[in-house]
């Protein structure tokens, strides 16, 4: 077993004969923050249809009442958004598994973002309904918090934001390096619509405009899967394998879909070994297995038969608020299933 790169650049778990690297163990971090702490009536229809039809044509995309910000993919399925932080260029991973913006320390220093030095236990910033402590717990670690005066991407200005600061991560895989994560604090605040195939993220700028993407999705043969926001802010969806119900974390920051090993074995499935090791947060490297599943349903959507990663997920990833998940729905499956994540209507559309 190993990694196979599709013609579109998305990588999947595959058999050894098709693997991209069979000679040595392939190592990858699965360290999204939410795991670790962790998309007149006629005009509306035209705008919405362009979102769902984007993968089939190259016409400019529109979504009425939204601004589109382009993203691109780097190795290991990383959806990257170019941003400016205090005028300094940076690359952030679009990560629905992260509760907030996280910056590597070296990128933060270049942008002039430094840890806040206060004697108080917490600071209330001017962000509706949010309190940011001076030590945000991520991966079981307490990370310092800094304050970015200005964050912009494309034509969007996200204004000033508190950000968590982490030690810079230098990938052992040779994959493209990122400067941090664009998390749910910005994505939810601006009701983002993330189109995993079109390489565009839409941010709502007209709060008075309502677009019912669900009705358009039906006509475009998309299945609608409701997204549940857990107590800790995590986004989960229902699933079933062999009729056994469970929930998955929706994580655009994870490069492959990974299921918890005991859950997989309880279904009578026998995982096969791979050449891939994964690191969850700052924990030890662990070897991933893989198993082919032909009856995975995500809500009402029947996923195509594929090999999925299997491993012992850490407790902080498994327990999302009061909900225990069975795995992480990663970018490989989201891309192949034409996923559109609508954080206004709180729906996942799959096809």
Short mmCIF file of C-alpha atoms in Angstrom, two decimals:
data_model
loop_
_atom_site.label_atom_id
_atom_site.label_comp_id
_atom_site.label_asym_id
_atom_site.label_seq_id
_atom_site.Cartn_x
_atom_site.Cartn_y
_atom_site.Cartn_z
CA UNK A 1 0.00 0.00 0.00
CA UNK A 2 1.07 3.58 -0.54
CA UNK A 3 0.04 6.90 -2.04
CA UNK A 4 -1.20 7.39 -5.61
CA UNK A 5 -1.50 10.81 -7.23
CA UNK A 6 -4.48 11.26 -9.53
CA UNK A 7 -4.25 13.27 -12.75
CA UNK A 8 -5.93 16.17 -10.99
CA UNK A 9 -3.17 16.22 -8.40
CA UNK A 10 -5.28 14.85 -5.56
CA UNK A 11 -3.66 11.96 -3.73
CA UNK A 12 -5.41 8.80 -2.55
CA UNK A 13 -4.46 5.67 -0.73
CA UNK A 14 -3.83 2.96 -3.34
CA UNK A 15 -2.24 -0.43 -3.94
CA UNK A 16 1.52 -0.84 -3.86
CA UNK A 17 1.74 -1.24 -7.65
CA UNK A 18 0.36 2.26 -8.12
CA UNK A 19 2.00 3.92 -5.20
CA UNK A 20 3.94 7.14 -5.60
CA UNK A 21 6.59 5.99 -3.13
CA UNK A 22 7.03 2.32 -2.19
CA UNK A 23 10.61 2.42 -0.95
CA UNK A 24 10.28 4.39 2.26
CA UNK A 25 7.67 5.28 4.81
CA UNK A 26 5.57 8.26 3.76
CA UNK A 27 5.05 10.68 6.63
CA UNK A 28 2.34 13.30 6.89
CA UNK A 29 0.95 15.48 9.63
CA UNK A 30 -2.76 15.43 10.43
CA UNK A 31 -2.76 18.42 12.75
CA UNK A 32 -5.87 20.53 12.13
CA UNK A 33 -6.67 22.60 15.17
CA UNK A 34 -10.27 21.54 15.70
CA UNK A 35 -9.15 17.93 15.70
CA UNK A 36 -6.37 18.75 18.01
CA UNK A 37 -8.14 20.92 20.59
CA UNK A 38 -9.54 21.23 18.87
CA UNK A 39 -20.82 27.46 -0.15
CA UNK A 40 -34.86 39.43 -8.56
CA UNK A 41 -35.13 35.28 -8.32
CA UNK A 42 -33.70 34.63 -11.79
CA UNK A 43 -30.44 36.34 -10.85
CA UNK A 44 -30.16 34.28 -7.69
CA UNK A 45 -30.68 31.06 -9.64
CA UNK A 46 -28.05 31.99 -12.21
CA UNK A 47 -25.56 32.88 -9.50
CA UNK A 48 -26.14 29.75 -7.49
CA UNK A 49 -26.11 27.44 -10.51
CA UNK A 50 -22.68 28.77 -11.46
CA UNK A 51 -21.37 27.55 -8.11
CA UNK A 52 -22.63 24.02 -8.56
CA UNK A 53 -21.72 23.87 -12.25
CA UNK A 54 -18.23 25.25 -11.79
CA UNK A 55 -16.45 21.95 -12.20
CA UNK A 56 -18.05 21.41 -15.61
CA UNK A 57 -17.16 24.72 -17.26
CA UNK A 58 -14.57 27.44 -17.10
CA UNK A 59 -16.96 30.41 -17.06
CA UNK A 60 -16.37 33.09 -14.41
CA UNK A 61 -18.16 32.13 -11.21
CA UNK A 62 -20.59 34.32 -9.32
CA UNK A 63 -22.53 34.02 -6.14
CA UNK A 64 -24.81 36.97 -5.54
CA UNK A 65 -23.99 38.75 -2.30
CA UNK A 66 -20.59 37.06 -1.97
CA UNK A 67 -16.99 37.83 -2.88
CA UNK A 68 -14.90 35.04 -4.38
CA UNK A 69 -11.34 34.47 -3.24
CA UNK A 70 -9.20 32.05 -5.30
CA UNK A 71 -7.33 29.17 -3.72
CA UNK A 72 -4.98 26.56 -5.15
CA UNK A 73 -3.73 23.11 -4.21
CA UNK A 74 -0.23 22.25 -3.07
CA UNK A 75 1.14 18.72 -2.49
CA UNK A 76 -0.84 16.48 -0.15
CA UNK A 77 -4.19 18.07 -1.00
CA UNK A 78 -3.48 21.35 0.78
CA UNK A 79 -6.05 23.99 -0.19
CA UNK A 80 -3.99 27.19 0.02
CA UNK A 81 -5.31 30.75 0.20
CA UNK A 82 -2.78 33.55 -0.44
CA UNK A 83 -3.32 36.27 2.16
CA UNK A 84 -1.70 39.40 3.51
CA UNK A 85 -1.23 39.81 7.23
CA UNK A 86 -0.35 43.37 8.19
CA UNK A 87 0.70 43.77 4.53
CA UNK A 88 3.02 40.75 4.61
CA UNK A 89 2.32 37.92 2.13
CA UNK A 90 1.52 34.53 3.62
CA UNK A 91 0.03 31.17 2.63
CA UNK A 92 -2.73 29.80 4.82
CA UNK A 93 -4.28 26.34 4.69
CA UNK A 94 -8.09 26.61 4.42
CA UNK A 95 -8.94 24.42 7.37
CA UNK A 96 -12.45 23.66 8.60
CA UNK A 97 -10.81 21.52 11.27
CA UNK A 98 -9.22 24.58 12.91
CA UNK A 99 -11.25 26.66 15.33
CA UNK A 100 -9.29 29.84 14.68
CA UNK A 101 -6.51 31.41 12.61
CA UNK A 102 -3.14 29.90 13.52
CA UNK A 103 0.20 31.32 12.41
CA UNK A 104 3.66 29.81 12.47
CA UNK A 105 5.92 31.88 14.67
CA UNK A 106 8.33 32.83 11.87
CA UNK A 107 5.47 34.05 9.62
CA UNK A 108 3.96 35.92 12.56
CA UNK A 109 7.27 37.63 13.28
CA UNK A 110 7.62 38.75 9.65
CA UNK A 111 4.11 40.21 9.84
CA UNK A 112 4.83 41.95 13.13
CA UNK A 113 2.43 39.75 15.13
CA UNK A 114 3.84 39.05 18.57
CA UNK A 115 2.48 37.26 21.62
CA UNK A 116 0.34 39.45 23.84
CA UNK A 117 1.95 40.16 27.17
CA UNK A 118 -0.73 40.66 29.81
CA UNK A 119 -1.04 39.66 33.42
CA UNK A 120 -4.74 38.98 32.96
CA UNK A 121 -5.93 35.43 32.50
CA UNK A 122 -7.97 36.33 29.44
CA UNK A 123 -8.70 39.19 27.08
CA UNK A 124 -12.02 40.01 25.45
CA UNK A 125 -11.54 41.17 21.87
CA UNK A 126 -14.17 42.97 19.82
CA UNK A 127 -15.35 39.77 18.17
CA UNK A 128 -19.03 38.93 18.72
CA UNK A 129 -19.60 36.20 21.31
CA UNK A 130 -15.95 35.18 21.43
CA UNK A 131 -13.40 35.31 24.24
CA UNK A 132 -9.79 34.54 23.41
CA UNK A 133 -7.50 33.55 26.23
CA UNK A 134 -3.85 34.41 26.22
CA UNK A 135 -3.17 30.70 26.02
CA UNK A 136 -5.24 28.84 23.44
CA UNK A 137 -5.14 25.08 24.00
CA UNK A 138 -4.36 23.22 20.79
CA UNK A 139 -3.06 19.65 20.63
CA UNK A 140 -3.04 19.63 24.39
CA UNK A 141 -0.58 22.54 24.29
CA UNK A 142 -1.23 26.08 25.45
CA UNK A 143 -0.28 28.36 22.57
CA UNK A 144 0.25 32.09 22.97
CA UNK A 145 -2.16 34.48 21.27
CA UNK A 146 -1.16 37.45 19.13
CA UNK A 147 -3.19 40.13 17.40
CA UNK A 148 -3.11 40.76 13.63
CA UNK A 149 -4.15 44.31 12.79
CA UNK A 150 -5.16 43.52 9.21
CA UNK A 151 -5.84 40.27 7.33
CA UNK A 152 -6.83 40.40 3.63
CA UNK A 153 -7.29 37.84 0.84
CA UNK A 154 -8.23 38.73 -2.74
CA UNK A 155 -10.89 41.43 -2.47
CA UNK A 156 -11.81 40.50 1.12
CA UNK A 157 -10.68 42.40 4.18
CA UNK A 158 -11.20 40.36 7.32
CA UNK A 159 -10.05 43.18 9.54
CA UNK A 160 -8.14 42.66 12.76
CA UNK A 161 -8.12 39.25 14.40
CA UNK A 162 -6.59 37.43 17.35
CA UNK A 163 -4.45 34.53 16.15
CA UNK A 164 -2.85 31.57 17.87
CA UNK A 165 0.92 31.26 17.46
CA UNK A 166 2.62 27.88 17.08
CA UNK A 167 6.16 26.71 16.52
CA UNK A 168 6.95 26.64 12.82
CA UNK A 169 6.48 23.21 11.23
CA UNK A 170 8.97 22.07 8.61
CA UNK A 171 7.43 19.16 6.71
CA UNK A 172 9.41 15.93 6.55
CA UNK A 173 7.63 14.97 3.31
CA UNK A 174 9.07 17.62 1.00
CA UNK A 175 5.54 18.95 0.51
CA UNK A 176 4.89 22.65 0.06
CA UNK A 177 5.13 24.58 3.30
CA UNK A 178 2.36 26.79 4.64
CA UNK A 179 2.47 29.69 7.09
CA UNK A 180 -0.55 28.68 9.13
CA UNK A 181 -4.26 27.93 8.97
CA UNK A 182 -7.35 29.94 8.04
CA UNK A 183 -9.82 28.62 10.59
CA UNK A 184 -13.49 28.59 11.42
CA UNK A 185 -13.47 31.95 13.21
CA UNK A 186 -13.16 33.70 9.82
CA UNK A 187 -14.97 31.07 7.74
CA UNK A 188 -18.07 31.05 9.95
CA UNK A 189 -18.14 34.79 10.60
CA UNK A 190 -18.27 35.46 6.85
CA UNK A 191 -20.61 32.52 6.05
CA UNK A 192 -18.09 30.99 3.67
CA UNK A 193 -19.03 28.69 0.79
CA UNK A 194 -16.08 26.43 0.01
CA UNK A 195 -16.12 24.79 -3.43
CA UNK A 196 -13.50 22.06 -3.26
CA UNK A 197 -13.47 21.50 -7.05
CA UNK A 198 -13.62 25.05 -8.44
CA UNK A 199 -10.76 26.36 -6.29
CA UNK A 200 -12.82 29.28 -5.02
CA UNK A 201 -13.98 30.22 -1.55
CA UNK A 202 -16.93 32.63 -1.34
CA UNK A 203 -17.38 35.04 1.57
CA UNK A 204 -20.72 36.71 2.27
CA UNK A 205 -20.65 40.51 2.02
CA UNK A 206 -24.41 41.22 1.77
CA UNK A 207 -25.88 39.93 5.01
CA UNK A 208 -29.42 40.77 3.90
CA UNK A 209 -29.30 38.49 0.87
CA UNK A 210 -30.48 34.90 1.27
CA UNK A 211 -29.65 32.24 -1.30
CA UNK A 212 -31.15 28.79 -0.98
CA UNK A 213 -28.32 26.65 -2.30
CA UNK A 214 -30.12 23.49 -1.25
CA UNK A 215 -32.87 23.92 -3.87
CA UNK A 216 -30.27 24.47 -6.57
CA UNK A 217 -28.29 21.48 -5.36
CA UNK A 218 -31.23 19.15 -5.94
CA UNK A 219 -31.58 20.21 -9.58
CA UNK A 220 -27.84 19.69 -10.06
CA UNK A 221 -28.05 16.19 -8.55
CA UNK A 222 -26.15 17.05 -5.40
CA UNK A 223 -27.06 15.34 -2.17
CA UNK A 224 -27.51 17.60 0.85
CA UNK A 225 -25.96 16.52 4.12
CA UNK A 226 -26.71 18.72 7.16
CA UNK A 227 -23.65 19.91 9.07
CA UNK A 228 -23.83 19.90 12.84
CA UNK A 229 -21.72 22.34 14.81
CA UNK A 230 -20.55 20.71 18.00
CA UNK A 231 -20.18 22.34 21.39
CA UNK A 232 -16.46 22.91 20.81
CA UNK A 233 -17.11 24.45 17.35
CA UNK A 234 -16.23 21.37 15.31
CA UNK A 235 -18.23 20.57 12.15
CA UNK A 236 -19.52 17.01 11.87
CA UNK A 237 -21.80 15.04 9.54
CA UNK A 238 -23.61 11.74 9.94
CA UNK A 239 -22.35 8.63 8.20
CA UNK A 240 -22.85 4.89 8.18
CA UNK A 241 -20.71 1.90 7.23
CA UNK A 242 -22.30 -1.54 6.97
CA UNK A 243 -25.39 0.03 8.48
CA UNK A 244 -23.52 1.19 11.60
CA UNK A 245 -24.24 4.90 12.25
CA UNK A 246 -21.45 7.25 13.22
CA UNK A 247 -20.24 10.80 12.70
CA UNK A 248 -17.29 12.26 10.80
CA UNK A 249 -15.39 15.49 11.35
CA UNK A 250 -15.45 17.71 8.21
CA UNK A 251 -11.80 18.68 7.89
CA UNK A 252 -10.44 20.38 4.76
CA UNK A 253 -7.07 20.45 6.49
CA UNK A 254 -6.74 16.65 6.48
CA UNK A 255 -5.09 15.25 3.36
CA UNK A 256 -6.96 11.91 3.41
CA UNK A 257 -10.07 10.53 5.07
CA UNK A 258 -9.05 8.54 8.14
CA UNK A 259 -11.21 6.23 10.27
CA UNK A 260 -10.63 5.15 13.84
CA UNK A 261 -9.11 1.67 13.84
CA UNK A 262 -11.23 0.09 16.61
CA UNK A 263 -14.41 1.30 14.85
CA UNK A 264 -13.29 -0.24 11.56
CA UNK A 265 -12.39 -3.54 13.17
CA UNK A 266 -15.73 -3.64 15.01
CA UNK A 267 -17.39 -3.75 11.58
CA UNK A 268 -15.47 -6.89 10.64
CA UNK A 269 -13.16 -5.05 8.24
CA UNK A 270 -9.49 -6.04 8.15
CA UNK A 271 -7.15 -3.10 7.47
CA UNK A 272 -4.04 -3.63 5.29
CA UNK A 273 -0.68 -2.12 6.11
CA UNK A 274 0.61 0.90 4.19
CA UNK A 275 3.86 2.85 3.82
CA UNK A 276 2.26 5.92 5.39
CA UNK A 277 2.83 7.29 8.85
CA UNK A 278 0.73 10.09 10.31
CA UNK A 279 1.35 12.52 13.12
CA UNK A 280 -1.65 13.97 14.91
CA UNK A 281 -0.67 17.31 16.32
CA UNK A 282 2.61 17.05 18.19
CA UNK A 283 2.11 13.40 19.12
CA UNK A 284 4.23 10.45 18.01
CA UNK A 285 4.28 9.20 14.43
CA UNK A 286 1.88 6.29 13.88
CA UNK A 287 1.58 3.96 10.89
CA UNK A 288 -1.71 4.21 8.98
CA UNK A 289 -3.46 1.15 7.57
CA UNK A 290 -6.10 1.21 4.84
CA UNK A 291 -9.27 -0.63 3.99
CA UNK A 292 -11.62 -0.58 1.01
CA UNK A 293 -15.18 0.40 1.87
CA UNK A 294 -17.98 -0.01 -0.67
CA UNK A 295 -20.95 1.04 1.45
CA UNK A 296 -19.93 4.32 3.09
CA UNK A 297 -22.87 6.71 3.28
CA UNK A 298 -22.33 10.32 4.25
CA UNK A 299 -25.82 11.39 5.20
CA UNK A 300 -27.95 10.20 2.27
CA UNK A 301 -24.97 10.28 -0.13
CA UNK A 302 -23.41 6.96 -1.13
CA UNK A 303 -19.70 7.49 -1.53
CA UNK A 304 -17.89 5.63 -4.33
CA UNK A 305 -15.94 2.54 -3.22
CA UNK A 306 -12.49 3.68 -2.15
CA UNK A 307 -9.63 2.85 0.15
CA UNK A 308 -9.70 4.88 3.33
CA UNK A 309 -7.03 5.45 5.93
CA UNK A 310 -7.31 3.59 9.21
CA UNK A 311 -5.46 4.41 12.38
CA UNK A 312 -5.76 4.89 16.13
CA UNK A 313 -7.06 8.44 16.32
CA UNK A 314 -6.06 10.28 19.51
CA UNK A 315 -8.65 11.07 22.16
CA UNK A 316 -8.61 14.82 21.46
CA UNK A 317 -9.62 14.09 17.84
CA UNK A 318 -12.25 11.49 18.72
CA UNK A 319 -14.13 13.61 21.27
CA UNK A 320 -15.63 16.68 19.63
CA UNK A 321 -17.61 18.44 22.33
CA UNK A 322 -20.24 15.95 23.47
CA UNK A 323 -19.97 13.97 20.23
CA UNK A 324 -17.61 11.09 19.64
CA UNK A 325 -16.60 10.76 16.00
CA UNK A 326 -15.54 7.66 14.08
CA UNK A 327 -13.18 9.41 11.69
CA UNK A 328 -12.09 12.48 9.76
CA UNK A 329 -13.62 13.38 6.39
CA UNK A 330 -10.57 14.66 4.53
CA UNK A 331 -9.84 16.60 1.37
CA UNK A 332 -9.33 13.56 -0.90
CA UNK A 333 -12.95 12.44 -0.45
CA UNK A 334 -14.28 16.00 -0.41
CA UNK A 335 -12.61 16.76 -3.74
CA UNK A 336 -13.58 13.53 -5.50
CA UNK A 337 -17.19 13.91 -4.32
CA UNK A 338 -17.37 17.52 -5.63
CA UNK A 339 -17.94 18.81 -2.12
CA UNK A 340 -19.38 22.26 -1.51
CA UNK A 341 -19.37 23.34 2.13
CA UNK A 342 -22.03 25.97 2.85
CA UNK A 343 -21.41 27.58 6.23
CA UNK A 344 -24.45 29.86 5.91
CA UNK A 345 -27.04 27.12 5.45
CA UNK A 346 -24.76 24.67 7.34
CA UNK A 347 -24.93 22.03 4.60
CA UNK A 348 -22.42 19.78 2.85
CA UNK A 349 -23.31 19.12 -0.79
CA UNK A 350 -21.86 15.99 -2.42
CA UNK A 351 -22.12 14.48 -5.90
#
